[in-house]
């Protein structure tokens, strides 16, 4: 393993495909799964809010996280967007290697 990460990013459903495509095309993610409908309940500016969003499950590596975050700042419509990176501690070795190869520039 080379520091694989699974990142969670929520976004408006109508923007999810575009965000996912940018991340994969620019090798910031090897794969992005889009879960088309999640209901988010959260506190924002002192009030409890509720929205329908899409959940992007982003497969990347630790060394691409800074660039991933920077690119999300450009393409994501929210000023304060969700980006939570979870460390991968095991899995199919061939798949984990594929993730690393998918985010290697060049």
Short mmCIF file of N, CA and C in Angstrom, two decimals:
data_model
loop_
_atom_site.label_atom_id
_atom_site.label_comp_id
_atom_site.label_asym_id
_atom_site.label_seq_id
_atom_site.Cartn_x
_atom_site.Cartn_y
_atom_site.Cartn_z
N UNK A 1 0.83 -1.19 0.00
CA UNK A 1 0.00 0.00 0.00
C UNK A 1 0.87 1.24 0.00
N UNK A 2 0.39 2.28 -0.68
CA UNK A 2 1.15 3.51 -0.80
C UNK A 2 0.38 4.70 -0.27
N UNK A 3 -0.33 4.53 0.83
CA UNK A 3 -1.06 5.65 1.39
C UNK A 3 -2.37 5.93 0.70
N UNK A 4 -3.08 4.89 0.31
CA UNK A 4 -4.36 5.08 -0.35
C UNK A 4 -5.34 5.75 0.61
N UNK A 5 -6.23 6.54 0.01
CA UNK A 5 -7.25 7.24 0.78
C UNK A 5 -8.59 7.11 0.06
N UNK A 6 -9.65 7.02 0.85
CA UNK A 6 -11.01 7.14 0.36
C UNK A 6 -11.53 8.44 0.94
N UNK A 7 -11.95 9.34 0.06
CA UNK A 7 -12.40 10.66 0.48
C UNK A 7 -13.90 10.79 0.23
N UNK A 8 -14.55 11.46 1.16
CA UNK A 8 -15.97 11.74 1.04
C UNK A 8 -16.15 13.21 0.72
N UNK A 9 -16.92 13.47 -0.33
CA UNK A 9 -17.21 14.84 -0.76
C UNK A 9 -18.69 14.90 -1.10
N UNK A 10 -19.42 15.83 -0.50
CA UNK A 10 -20.80 16.03 -0.90
C UNK A 10 -20.86 17.24 -1.83
N UNK A 11 -21.86 17.21 -2.72
CA UNK A 11 -22.01 18.29 -3.70
C UNK A 11 -23.45 18.30 -4.18
N UNK A 12 -23.87 19.41 -4.78
CA UNK A 12 -25.19 19.40 -5.41
C UNK A 12 -25.22 18.33 -6.50
N UNK A 13 -26.32 17.61 -6.58
CA UNK A 13 -26.41 16.49 -7.53
C UNK A 13 -26.11 16.91 -8.96
N UNK A 14 -26.53 18.11 -9.33
CA UNK A 14 -26.33 18.55 -10.71
C UNK A 14 -24.87 18.88 -11.03
N UNK A 15 -24.02 18.95 -10.03
CA UNK A 15 -22.59 19.24 -10.26
C UNK A 15 -21.69 18.01 -10.05
N UNK A 16 -22.24 16.94 -9.52
CA UNK A 16 -21.44 15.77 -9.13
C UNK A 16 -20.67 15.16 -10.31
N UNK A 17 -21.33 14.96 -11.44
CA UNK A 17 -20.66 14.35 -12.61
C UNK A 17 -19.49 15.20 -13.07
N UNK A 18 -19.69 16.50 -13.15
CA UNK A 18 -18.61 17.39 -13.61
C UNK A 18 -17.42 17.37 -12.66
N UNK A 19 -17.69 17.40 -11.37
CA UNK A 19 -16.61 17.37 -10.38
C UNK A 19 -15.85 16.05 -10.48
N UNK A 20 -16.58 14.95 -10.55
CA UNK A 20 -15.95 13.62 -10.63
C UNK A 20 -15.07 13.52 -11.87
N UNK A 21 -15.58 13.98 -13.00
CA UNK A 21 -14.82 13.88 -14.25
C UNK A 21 -13.53 14.69 -14.18
N UNK A 22 -13.58 15.89 -13.63
CA UNK A 22 -12.37 16.72 -13.49
C UNK A 22 -11.33 16.00 -12.62
N UNK A 23 -11.77 15.44 -11.51
CA UNK A 23 -10.83 14.78 -10.59
C UNK A 23 -10.14 13.58 -11.24
N UNK A 24 -10.89 12.81 -12.02
CA UNK A 24 -10.31 11.64 -12.68
C UNK A 24 -9.45 12.08 -13.87
N UNK A 25 -9.95 13.00 -14.69
CA UNK A 25 -9.17 13.44 -15.85
C UNK A 25 -7.83 14.04 -15.44
N UNK A 26 -7.80 14.75 -14.32
CA UNK A 26 -6.57 15.39 -13.87
C UNK A 26 -5.73 14.51 -12.94
N UNK A 27 -6.10 13.24 -12.85
CA UNK A 27 -5.37 12.24 -12.06
C UNK A 27 -5.26 12.60 -10.58
N UNK A 28 -6.27 13.29 -10.10
CA UNK A 28 -6.36 13.55 -8.66
C UNK A 28 -7.12 12.43 -7.97
N UNK A 29 -7.83 11.65 -8.76
CA UNK A 29 -8.56 10.47 -8.28
C UNK A 29 -8.45 9.38 -9.33
N UNK A 30 -8.32 8.14 -8.86
CA UNK A 30 -8.33 7.01 -9.78
C UNK A 30 -9.77 6.67 -10.16
N UNK A 31 -10.67 6.92 -9.25
CA UNK A 31 -12.08 6.58 -9.44
C UNK A 31 -12.91 7.45 -8.51
N UNK A 32 -14.09 7.82 -8.97
CA UNK A 32 -15.06 8.51 -8.12
C UNK A 32 -16.40 7.82 -8.29
N UNK A 33 -16.93 7.28 -7.21
CA UNK A 33 -18.29 6.74 -7.22
C UNK A 33 -19.23 7.86 -6.83
N UNK A 34 -20.34 7.96 -7.52
CA UNK A 34 -21.34 8.98 -7.21
C UNK A 34 -22.58 8.29 -6.66
N UNK A 35 -22.87 8.57 -5.42
CA UNK A 35 -24.11 8.10 -4.79
C UNK A 35 -25.10 9.23 -5.02
N UNK A 36 -26.11 9.01 -5.87
CA UNK A 36 -26.87 10.14 -6.39
C UNK A 36 -27.76 10.89 -5.40
N UNK A 37 -28.15 10.29 -4.31
CA UNK A 37 -29.07 11.01 -3.44
C UNK A 37 -28.80 10.69 -1.98
N UNK A 38 -28.29 11.69 -1.29
CA UNK A 38 -28.15 11.61 0.16
C UNK A 38 -28.82 12.85 0.75
N UNK A 39 -29.40 12.68 1.91
CA UNK A 39 -30.00 13.82 2.60
C UNK A 39 -29.04 14.25 3.69
N UNK A 40 -28.58 15.47 3.61
CA UNK A 40 -27.64 16.01 4.59
C UNK A 40 -28.38 16.92 5.56
N UNK A 41 -28.19 16.66 6.84
CA UNK A 41 -28.74 17.50 7.90
C UNK A 41 -27.55 18.04 8.66
N UNK A 42 -27.46 19.35 8.80
CA UNK A 42 -26.27 19.97 9.38
C UNK A 42 -26.61 21.34 9.95
N UNK A 43 -25.73 21.84 10.79
CA UNK A 43 -25.89 23.18 11.33
C UNK A 43 -25.05 24.13 10.50
N UNK A 44 -25.66 25.21 10.03
CA UNK A 44 -24.96 26.21 9.23
C UNK A 44 -25.46 27.58 9.64
N UNK A 45 -24.53 28.45 10.00
CA UNK A 45 -24.85 29.81 10.43
C UNK A 45 -25.91 29.83 11.51
N UNK A 46 -25.75 28.91 12.48
CA UNK A 46 -26.62 28.87 13.65
C UNK A 46 -27.96 28.20 13.46
N UNK A 47 -28.25 27.71 12.28
CA UNK A 47 -29.53 27.08 12.00
C UNK A 47 -29.32 25.65 11.51
N UNK A 48 -30.27 24.77 11.84
CA UNK A 48 -30.24 23.41 11.31
C UNK A 48 -30.80 23.45 9.89
N UNK A 49 -30.01 22.93 8.95
CA UNK A 49 -30.36 22.93 7.54
C UNK A 49 -30.54 21.49 7.06
N UNK A 50 -31.20 21.33 5.94
CA UNK A 50 -31.36 20.02 5.31
C UNK A 50 -31.32 20.20 3.81
N UNK A 51 -30.51 19.39 3.12
CA UNK A 51 -30.40 19.47 1.66
C UNK A 51 -30.28 18.08 1.08
N UNK A 52 -30.73 17.95 -0.15
CA UNK A 52 -30.49 16.75 -0.96
C UNK A 52 -29.19 17.00 -1.72
N UNK A 53 -28.26 16.07 -1.63
CA UNK A 53 -26.97 16.20 -2.30
C UNK A 53 -26.58 14.87 -2.91
N UNK A 54 -25.49 14.87 -3.63
CA UNK A 54 -24.84 13.63 -4.08
C UNK A 54 -23.61 13.43 -3.21
N UNK A 55 -23.24 12.19 -3.01
CA UNK A 55 -22.02 11.86 -2.28
C UNK A 55 -21.01 11.31 -3.27
N UNK A 56 -19.84 11.93 -3.32
CA UNK A 56 -18.75 11.45 -4.15
C UNK A 56 -17.79 10.68 -3.25
N UNK A 57 -17.52 9.44 -3.63
CA UNK A 57 -16.56 8.59 -2.92
C UNK A 57 -15.32 8.55 -3.81
N UNK A 58 -14.29 9.24 -3.37
CA UNK A 58 -13.11 9.51 -4.19
C UNK A 58 -11.97 8.60 -3.75
N UNK A 59 -11.38 7.85 -4.70
CA UNK A 59 -10.22 7.00 -4.39
C UNK A 59 -8.97 7.70 -4.88
N UNK A 60 -8.04 7.93 -3.95
CA UNK A 60 -6.81 8.65 -4.27
C UNK A 60 -5.70 8.18 -3.34
N UNK A 61 -4.62 8.93 -3.29
CA UNK A 61 -3.51 8.61 -2.39
C UNK A 61 -3.20 9.83 -1.53
N UNK A 62 -2.50 9.58 -0.44
CA UNK A 62 -2.17 10.65 0.50
C UNK A 62 -1.38 11.77 -0.16
N UNK A 63 -0.49 11.42 -1.07
CA UNK A 63 0.34 12.45 -1.70
C UNK A 63 -0.42 13.30 -2.71
N UNK A 64 -1.66 12.95 -3.03
CA UNK A 64 -2.48 13.76 -3.95
C UNK A 64 -3.53 14.59 -3.23
N UNK A 65 -3.61 14.46 -1.89
CA UNK A 65 -4.67 15.14 -1.14
C UNK A 65 -4.59 16.66 -1.23
N UNK A 66 -3.41 17.23 -1.13
CA UNK A 66 -3.29 18.69 -1.18
C UNK A 66 -3.76 19.20 -2.54
N UNK A 67 -3.34 18.55 -3.61
CA UNK A 67 -3.76 18.96 -4.95
C UNK A 67 -5.26 18.73 -5.15
N UNK A 68 -5.78 17.64 -4.61
CA UNK A 68 -7.21 17.36 -4.69
C UNK A 68 -8.00 18.47 -4.00
N UNK A 69 -7.58 18.83 -2.82
CA UNK A 69 -8.25 19.90 -2.06
C UNK A 69 -8.20 21.22 -2.83
N UNK A 70 -7.05 21.54 -3.39
CA UNK A 70 -6.90 22.79 -4.14
C UNK A 70 -7.82 22.80 -5.36
N UNK A 71 -7.92 21.68 -6.04
CA UNK A 71 -8.78 21.63 -7.23
C UNK A 71 -10.25 21.70 -6.85
N UNK A 72 -10.62 21.05 -5.75
CA UNK A 72 -12.00 21.15 -5.28
C UNK A 72 -12.35 22.61 -4.97
N UNK A 73 -11.40 23.36 -4.43
CA UNK A 73 -11.65 24.77 -4.15
C UNK A 73 -12.01 25.53 -5.42
N UNK A 74 -11.48 25.09 -6.56
CA UNK A 74 -11.78 25.73 -7.85
C UNK A 74 -13.10 25.29 -8.46
N UNK A 75 -13.42 23.99 -8.35
CA UNK A 75 -14.57 23.45 -9.09
C UNK A 75 -15.82 23.23 -8.26
N UNK A 76 -15.68 23.24 -6.95
CA UNK A 76 -16.83 22.97 -6.09
C UNK A 76 -17.62 24.25 -5.86
N UNK A 77 -18.94 24.19 -5.92
CA UNK A 77 -19.73 25.42 -5.76
C UNK A 77 -19.83 25.93 -4.32
N UNK A 78 -19.51 25.10 -3.33
CA UNK A 78 -19.60 25.54 -1.95
C UNK A 78 -18.31 26.21 -1.52
N UNK A 79 -18.40 27.27 -0.74
CA UNK A 79 -17.21 27.88 -0.14
C UNK A 79 -16.60 26.96 0.90
N UNK A 80 -17.44 26.33 1.70
CA UNK A 80 -17.00 25.36 2.70
C UNK A 80 -17.52 24.00 2.27
N UNK A 81 -16.73 23.29 1.49
CA UNK A 81 -17.14 21.99 0.96
C UNK A 81 -16.61 20.89 1.87
N UNK A 82 -17.27 19.75 1.80
CA UNK A 82 -16.83 18.59 2.56
C UNK A 82 -15.70 17.90 1.82
N UNK A 83 -14.61 17.66 2.53
CA UNK A 83 -13.55 16.77 2.07
C UNK A 83 -13.02 16.09 3.31
N UNK A 84 -13.35 14.81 3.44
CA UNK A 84 -12.90 14.01 4.57
C UNK A 84 -12.13 12.83 3.99
N UNK A 85 -10.86 12.71 4.36
CA UNK A 85 -10.01 11.64 3.83
C UNK A 85 -9.86 10.54 4.88
N UNK A 86 -10.17 9.33 4.48
CA UNK A 86 -10.07 8.16 5.36
C UNK A 86 -8.92 7.28 4.91
N UNK A 87 -8.08 6.89 5.84
CA UNK A 87 -6.93 6.05 5.52
C UNK A 87 -7.39 4.63 5.22
N UNK A 88 -6.86 4.05 4.16
CA UNK A 88 -7.15 2.67 3.80
C UNK A 88 -6.12 1.79 4.51
N UNK A 89 -6.58 0.84 5.29
CA UNK A 89 -5.67 -0.01 6.04
C UNK A 89 -5.56 -1.42 5.48
N UNK A 90 -6.29 -1.70 4.42
CA UNK A 90 -6.21 -3.02 3.80
C UNK A 90 -7.15 -3.07 2.61
N UNK A 91 -7.04 -4.16 1.86
CA UNK A 91 -7.91 -4.33 0.70
C UNK A 91 -7.23 -5.18 -0.35
N UNK A 92 -7.86 -5.29 -1.49
CA UNK A 92 -7.32 -6.06 -2.60
C UNK A 92 -6.06 -5.38 -3.11
N UNK A 93 -4.94 -6.08 -3.02
CA UNK A 93 -3.65 -5.48 -3.37
C UNK A 93 -3.61 -4.96 -4.80
N UNK A 94 -4.20 -5.71 -5.73
CA UNK A 94 -4.20 -5.27 -7.12
C UNK A 94 -5.02 -3.99 -7.29
N UNK A 95 -6.15 -3.89 -6.59
CA UNK A 95 -6.98 -2.68 -6.68
C UNK A 95 -6.26 -1.49 -6.06
N UNK A 96 -5.61 -1.70 -4.93
CA UNK A 96 -4.88 -0.61 -4.28
C UNK A 96 -3.73 -0.12 -5.16
N UNK A 97 -3.06 -1.04 -5.83
CA UNK A 97 -2.00 -0.66 -6.77
C UNK A 97 -2.58 0.14 -7.94
N UNK A 98 -3.77 -0.27 -8.39
CA UNK A 98 -4.45 0.43 -9.47
C UNK A 98 -4.75 1.88 -9.09
N UNK A 99 -5.17 2.10 -7.84
CA UNK A 99 -5.42 3.45 -7.36
C UNK A 99 -4.14 4.29 -7.51
N UNK A 100 -3.03 3.75 -7.01
CA UNK A 100 -1.77 4.48 -7.10
C UNK A 100 -1.39 4.80 -8.52
N UNK A 101 -1.54 3.83 -9.41
CA UNK A 101 -1.21 4.06 -10.83
C UNK A 101 -2.15 5.08 -11.46
N UNK A 102 -3.39 5.12 -11.01
CA UNK A 102 -4.38 6.01 -11.60
C UNK A 102 -4.17 7.47 -11.25
N UNK A 103 -3.43 7.75 -10.19
CA UNK A 103 -3.21 9.14 -9.79
C UNK A 103 -1.76 9.58 -10.04
N UNK A 104 -0.98 8.71 -10.63
CA UNK A 104 0.41 9.05 -10.94
C UNK A 104 0.43 9.90 -12.19
N UNK A 105 0.90 11.15 -12.09
CA UNK A 105 0.95 12.00 -13.28
C UNK A 105 1.88 11.40 -14.35
N UNK A 106 1.51 11.65 -15.59
CA UNK A 106 2.39 11.23 -16.67
C UNK A 106 1.76 10.27 -17.55
#
